[in-house]
Structure formats: C-alpha cells, structure tokens
Amino acid sequence: MRIRSKPWAKEELNSCYFFEKEPEKYKENWKEKFNNNNPIHIELGCGKGIFVAKIAKAHPEINFIAIDIKMDILGVAKRNIEKLFDKKIVSNVVLVQKNIEQINDIISGNDNIERIYINFCNPWPRGKHQKRRLTHTRLLLKYKQFLKSGVEIYFKTDDEDLYNSSFRYFKAADYKIIRYTNDLHRDNIFTENFTTEHEEMYTKEGIKIKAIIAKV
Ligand SMILES: C[S@@+](CC[C@H](N)C(=O)[O-])C[C@H]1O[C@@H](n2cnc3c(N)ncnc32)[C@H](O)[C@@H]1O
C-alpha cells in the first residue's frame, strides 16, 4: 500500500508504549510483554490498524501482535488505535515493524500463537513476484515453525487469483482448508467479521470479499 511519507511516524512510534522497538527480545516471551496468560493472535500486514483496533477493543481478553513492514503506516495504525480506544489504555495490542519474511526471528513455538490473521495482503500478480504473497507456501511453512497443530489462519482478500492460488498454497504446505467463501458478506464464515480499511474500500467498489479459514 502506498501512503504519503509521515515524517512524524518514527519518533511518535518510538515513544509509544504499545510499539515494540526490539521485538526479537520477546521471542518465546510475548506473554511477559503482555503481562498475562491470555491467548495471543497475530495480524500480518496490519496496514493502518483499523482491523486490529476494532478486534482488540471488542476482545480485551485476547492479545494482538500487529506486524507491518512500514513505519509510516504503523504510525497511522498507532493513531487509529488510540482514537478508537479513546483515552483507554491499550494493553492488548503491540505494534511491531518487521518484514514477515523474518517472522521466525520474533515468534517461536513457545509463544503459543492461537490464530493468524492475513487481511488483504498484496496480491503480487506478476509470476516471479508471487512467492512474496503472505499466503504463499514458502511463507506458510515459516508460520508452521511456530504454529501448533489445530491453529487456524483467517485469510481475506479481494483478489480472485490470490484467493484461488491460496487453496493450492495451503494444501502444499499441509494446512487443512476448514471453510471458504467467495462472498464473505453473504456467507460469513467467521464467528465475527471485523472489517479492514481495504475491505471497506473494495466493498464500496462492489468487489466481493473472499475468505478462507485454514488449519495446521
Ligand atoms: C494492501 S495492505 C492491507 C492492509 C490491511 N491489512 C487492510 O486490510 O486494510 C498490505 C499491508 O501489508 C504490508 N506488507 C506487505 N508485505 C509485507 C511484509 N513482507 N512484511 C510485513 N508487512 C508487509 C504493507 O506494508 C501493507 O501495509
């Protein structure tokens, strides 16, 4: 996602109590960071943080690690989370800047991650770039290094080709497809659906939202 440069983002994030500057320090210890034993869910490519803000506010009993590669966008996410929490302490979200390619540097099997959300990841339509898709088999195998059997990935996209290819990626990485739909707003396969920034944008354009739940 292209956004205008946010010269304030780095400084603001570095003084934000729910942004973690050194996430590697917490590998195997995320429970310590959250200071409780609540389940931990992670969002890969959180963008402007609209989804994590909504779900974390609705579920204070779950901890969320929201990861994006770009500081500028994380700065916007920080402000969106603060806005929705409206002066309440944000105790169940940690924002992290990391390339998902290196996710195994920050999360281990001992962190007992209980769910992954992948919302509207970049579709990388060109053949040689497709391996960068966050649902590509190559990355699904990296997530499997820390996911216990039975953990689910909740995936949403607007992109037809990414949706269709992801069935193949999940199967090749030996995940089991549990539920899927090519129209999430008609057949909600999730118990609750919290919309993301991209989901709202594509829905306004009349594009159907596709979704898959896959299990390790
Ligand atoms: C199309 S946006 C979707 C944002 C948000 N999830 C939504 O649904 O509105 C994709 C996001 O993934 C992030 N991203 C792309 N590749 C990434 C990677 N390898 N590691 C971490 N974040 C990545 C981008 O910076 C961008 O914020």
Coordinates of C-alpha atoms and ligand atoms in Angstrom, one line a residue:
M1 CA 0.0 0.0 0.0
R2 CA 1.4 3.4 -1.0
I3 CA 0.9 6.2 1.5
R4 CA 2.4 9.7 1.7
S5 CA 5.5 9.9 3.8
K6 CA 4.8 10.5 7.5
P7 CA 7.9 12.3 8.9
W8 CA 6.4 12.2 12.4
A9 CA 5.8 8.4 12.4
K10 CA 9.2 7.1 13.6
E11 CA 9.5 9.5 16.6
E12 CA 5.9 9.0 17.6
L13 CA 6.2 5.2 17.5
N14 CA 9.5 5.2 19.4
S15 CA 7.8 6.9 22.3
C16 CA 4.6 4.9 22.1
Y17 CA 4.1 2.3 24.9
F18 CA 2.4 -0.2 22.6
F19 CA 5.0 -0.1 19.9
E20 CA 7.8 -2.6 20.5
K21 CA 11.2 -1.4 19.1
E22 CA 13.0 -4.7 19.8
P23 CA 10.6 -7.5 19.1
E24 CA 13.4 -10.1 18.9
K25 CA 13.8 -9.7 22.7
Y26 CA 10.4 -11.1 23.2
K27 CA 10.7 -14.2 21.1
E28 CA 9.5 -17.0 23.4
N29 CA 8.4 -14.3 25.9
W30 CA 5.4 -12.5 24.4
K31 CA 3.3 -13.4 27.5
E32 CA 5.8 -11.5 29.6
K33 CA 5.4 -8.5 27.4
F34 CA 1.6 -8.6 27.7
N35 CA 1.9 -9.4 31.4
N36 CA -0.8 -12.0 31.4
N37 CA -1.6 -15.5 30.1
N38 CA -4.3 -14.5 27.6
P39 CA -4.3 -16.1 24.1
I40 CA -2.1 -14.3 21.5
H41 CA -3.3 -13.7 18.0
I42 CA -1.1 -12.0 15.3
E43 CA -2.0 -9.9 12.3
L44 CA 0.4 -10.0 9.3
G45 CA 0.5 -6.8 7.3
C46 CA -1.8 -4.7 9.6
G47 CA -1.6 -1.6 7.5
K48 CA -3.4 1.4 9.1
G49 CA -4.6 -0.8 12.0
I50 CA -8.3 -0.4 11.5
F51 CA -8.9 -4.2 11.9
V52 CA -6.7 -4.7 15.0
A53 CA -8.1 -1.6 16.7
K54 CA -11.7 -2.9 16.3
I55 CA -11.0 -6.5 17.3
A56 CA -8.7 -5.6 20.2
K57 CA -11.3 -3.2 21.6
A58 CA -14.0 -5.8 21.3
H59 CA -11.8 -8.6 22.8
P60 CA -9.8 -7.3 25.8
E61 CA -9.3 -11.0 26.8
I62 CA -7.1 -11.6 23.7
N63 CA -3.7 -10.1 23.0
F64 CA -2.8 -9.0 19.5
I65 CA 0.6 -8.6 17.8
A66 CA 0.1 -6.4 14.7
I67 CA 3.0 -6.5 12.3
D68 CA 3.8 -4.4 9.2
I69 CA 7.0 -3.7 7.3
K70 CA 6.4 0.1 7.1
M71 CA 7.0 2.6 9.9
D72 CA 4.9 5.3 8.2
I73 CA 1.9 3.0 8.1
L74 CA 2.4 1.8 11.6
G75 CA 2.4 5.5 12.7
V76 CA -1.1 5.8 11.2
A77 CA -2.1 2.5 12.9
K78 CA -0.9 3.8 16.2
R79 CA -3.1 6.9 15.8
N80 CA -6.1 4.9 14.7
I81 CA -5.8 2.5 17.7
E82 CA -5.6 5.4 20.1
K83 CA -8.6 7.1 18.5
L84 CA -10.8 4.0 18.8
F85 CA -9.6 3.2 22.4
D86 CA -10.5 6.9 23.2
K87 CA -8.1 7.5 26.2
K88 CA -8.4 3.9 27.4
I89 CA -5.0 2.2 28.0
V90 CA -4.1 0.0 25.0
S91 CA -2.9 -3.1 27.0
N92 CA -3.7 -5.9 24.5
V93 CA -2.1 -4.6 21.3
V94 CA 1.6 -4.5 20.4
L95 CA 2.7 -2.9 17.1
V96 CA 5.8 -4.3 15.5
Q97 CA 7.8 -3.3 12.5
K98 CA 9.1 -6.4 10.8
N99 CA 9.3 -8.0 7.3
I100 CA 7.1 -11.1 7.6
E101 CA 9.9 -12.9 5.7
Q102 CA 11.8 -12.8 9.0
I103 CA 8.9 -13.6 11.3
N104 CA 10.8 -16.6 12.8
D105 CA 13.2 -14.1 14.4
I106 CA 10.4 -12.8 16.6
I107 CA 8.0 -15.6 17.2
S108 CA 8.6 -19.2 18.4
G109 CA 6.6 -22.3 19.1
N110 CA 6.8 -21.4 22.8
D111 CA 4.8 -18.3 22.2
N112 CA 1.7 -20.5 21.7
I113 CA 0.2 -18.2 19.0
E114 CA -3.5 -19.2 18.7
R115 CA -4.5 -17.5 15.5
I116 CA -3.1 -15.7 12.5
Y117 CA -5.0 -13.0 10.5
I118 CA -3.9 -12.2 7.0
N119 CA -6.1 -9.4 5.6
F120 CA -5.8 -8.1 2.0
C121 CA -2.1 -8.9 1.6
N122 CA -0.5 -7.5 -1.5
P123 CA -1.6 -9.8 -4.4
W124 CA 1.7 -9.6 -6.3
P125 CA 0.1 -10.5 -9.6
R126 CA 3.4 -10.9 -11.6
G127 CA 4.6 -14.5 -11.8
K128 CA 8.1 -14.1 -10.4
H129 CA 6.8 -11.9 -7.5
Q130 CA 4.0 -14.3 -6.4
K131 CA 6.3 -16.0 -3.9
R132 CA 6.1 -12.8 -1.8
R133 CA 2.4 -13.3 -1.2
L134 CA 1.8 -13.7 2.6
T135 CA -0.2 -16.9 1.9
H136 CA 2.5 -18.4 -0.4
T137 CA 3.6 -21.9 0.5
R138 CA 7.1 -20.7 1.2
L139 CA 5.8 -18.3 4.0
L140 CA 3.1 -20.8 5.2
L141 CA 5.9 -23.2 6.0
K142 CA 7.7 -20.4 8.0
Y143 CA 4.5 -19.9 10.1
K144 CA 4.3 -23.6 10.7
Q145 CA 7.6 -23.4 12.5
F146 CA 5.8 -21.7 15.4
L147 CA 2.1 -22.8 15.0
K148 CA 0.8 -25.7 17.0
S149 CA -1.5 -28.3 15.4
G150 CA -5.1 -27.1 15.3
V151 CA -4.2 -23.3 15.0
E152 CA -6.1 -21.5 12.3
I153 CA -5.2 -18.8 9.7
Y154 CA -8.1 -16.4 8.9
F155 CA -7.4 -15.0 5.4
K156 CA -9.4 -12.4 3.5
T157 CA -8.8 -10.9 0.1
D158 CA -10.5 -9.0 -2.8
D159 CA -8.2 -10.7 -5.4
E160 CA -9.6 -13.6 -7.4
D161 CA -6.2 -15.0 -8.4
L162 CA -4.7 -14.7 -4.9
Y163 CA -7.8 -16.4 -3.5
N164 CA -7.8 -19.3 -6.0
S165 CA -4.0 -19.8 -5.7
S166 CA -4.1 -19.8 -1.9
F167 CA -6.1 -23.1 -1.9
R168 CA -3.1 -24.6 -3.6
Y169 CA -0.6 -22.9 -1.3
F170 CA -2.4 -24.1 1.9
K171 CA -2.6 -27.6 0.6
A172 CA 1.1 -27.7 -0.5
A173 CA 2.1 -26.6 3.0
D174 CA -0.1 -29.3 4.5
Y175 CA -2.8 -27.0 6.1
K176 CA -6.4 -28.2 6.0
I177 CA -9.0 -25.9 4.5
I178 CA -11.8 -25.7 7.0
R179 CA -14.2 -23.1 5.4
Y180 CA -14.1 -20.8 2.5
T181 CA -16.4 -18.4 0.6
N182 CA -16.1 -16.1 -2.4
D183 CA -18.6 -13.7 -0.8
L184 CA -17.9 -13.2 2.9
H185 CA -20.6 -10.5 3.3
R186 CA -23.2 -13.0 2.1
D187 CA -21.8 -16.2 3.9
N188 CA -19.9 -15.1 7.0
I189 CA -17.6 -18.0 7.7
F190 CA -16.1 -16.2 10.8
T191 CA -18.0 -16.1 14.1
E192 CA -17.5 -12.3 13.9
N193 CA -16.2 -10.2 11.0
F194 CA -14.3 -7.0 11.7
T195 CA -13.8 -5.0 8.5
T196 CA -10.4 -3.7 7.5
E197 CA -9.6 -0.5 5.6
H198 CA -9.2 -2.3 2.3
E199 CA -12.3 -4.4 2.9
E200 CA -14.4 -1.3 3.2
M201 CA -12.8 0.3 0.2
Y202 CA -13.4 -2.8 -2.1
T203 CA -16.9 -3.4 -0.8
K204 CA -17.8 0.2 -1.8
E205 CA -16.5 -0.6 -5.3
G206 CA -18.8 -3.6 -5.4
I207 CA -16.0 -6.2 -5.2
K208 CA -16.8 -9.3 -3.3
I209 CA -14.7 -10.3 -0.4
K210 CA -13.2 -13.8 -0.5
A211 CA -12.1 -15.6 2.7
I212 CA -10.5 -18.9 3.8
I213 CA -10.0 -20.5 7.2
A214 CA -7.1 -23.0 7.1
K215 CA -5.9 -25.1 9.9
V216 CA -2.4 -26.5 10.7
Ligands
LIG1 C1 -2.8 -4.0 0.9 S1 -2.3 -3.6 2.5 C2 -3.6 -4.2 3.6 C3 -3.6 -3.5 4.9 C4 -4.7 -4.0 5.9 N1 -4.4 -5.4 6.3 C5 -6.1 -3.9 5.3 O1 -6.7 -5.0 5.1 O2 -6.6 -2.8 5.1 C6 -0.9 -4.7 2.8 C7 -0.1 -4.3 4.0 O3 0.9 -5.4 4.2 C8 2.2 -4.8 4.4 N2 3.2 -5.7 4.0 C9 3.4 -6.1 2.7 N3 4.4 -7.0 2.6 C10 4.8 -7.2 3.9 C11 5.9 -7.9 4.5 N4 6.7 -8.7 3.8 N5 6.1 -7.8 5.8 C12 5.3 -7.0 6.6 N6 4.3 -6.3 6.1 C13 4.1 -6.4 4.8 C14 2.2 -3.5 3.7 O4 3.1 -2.5 4.2 C15 0.7 -3.0 3.8 O5 0.5 -2.2 5.0

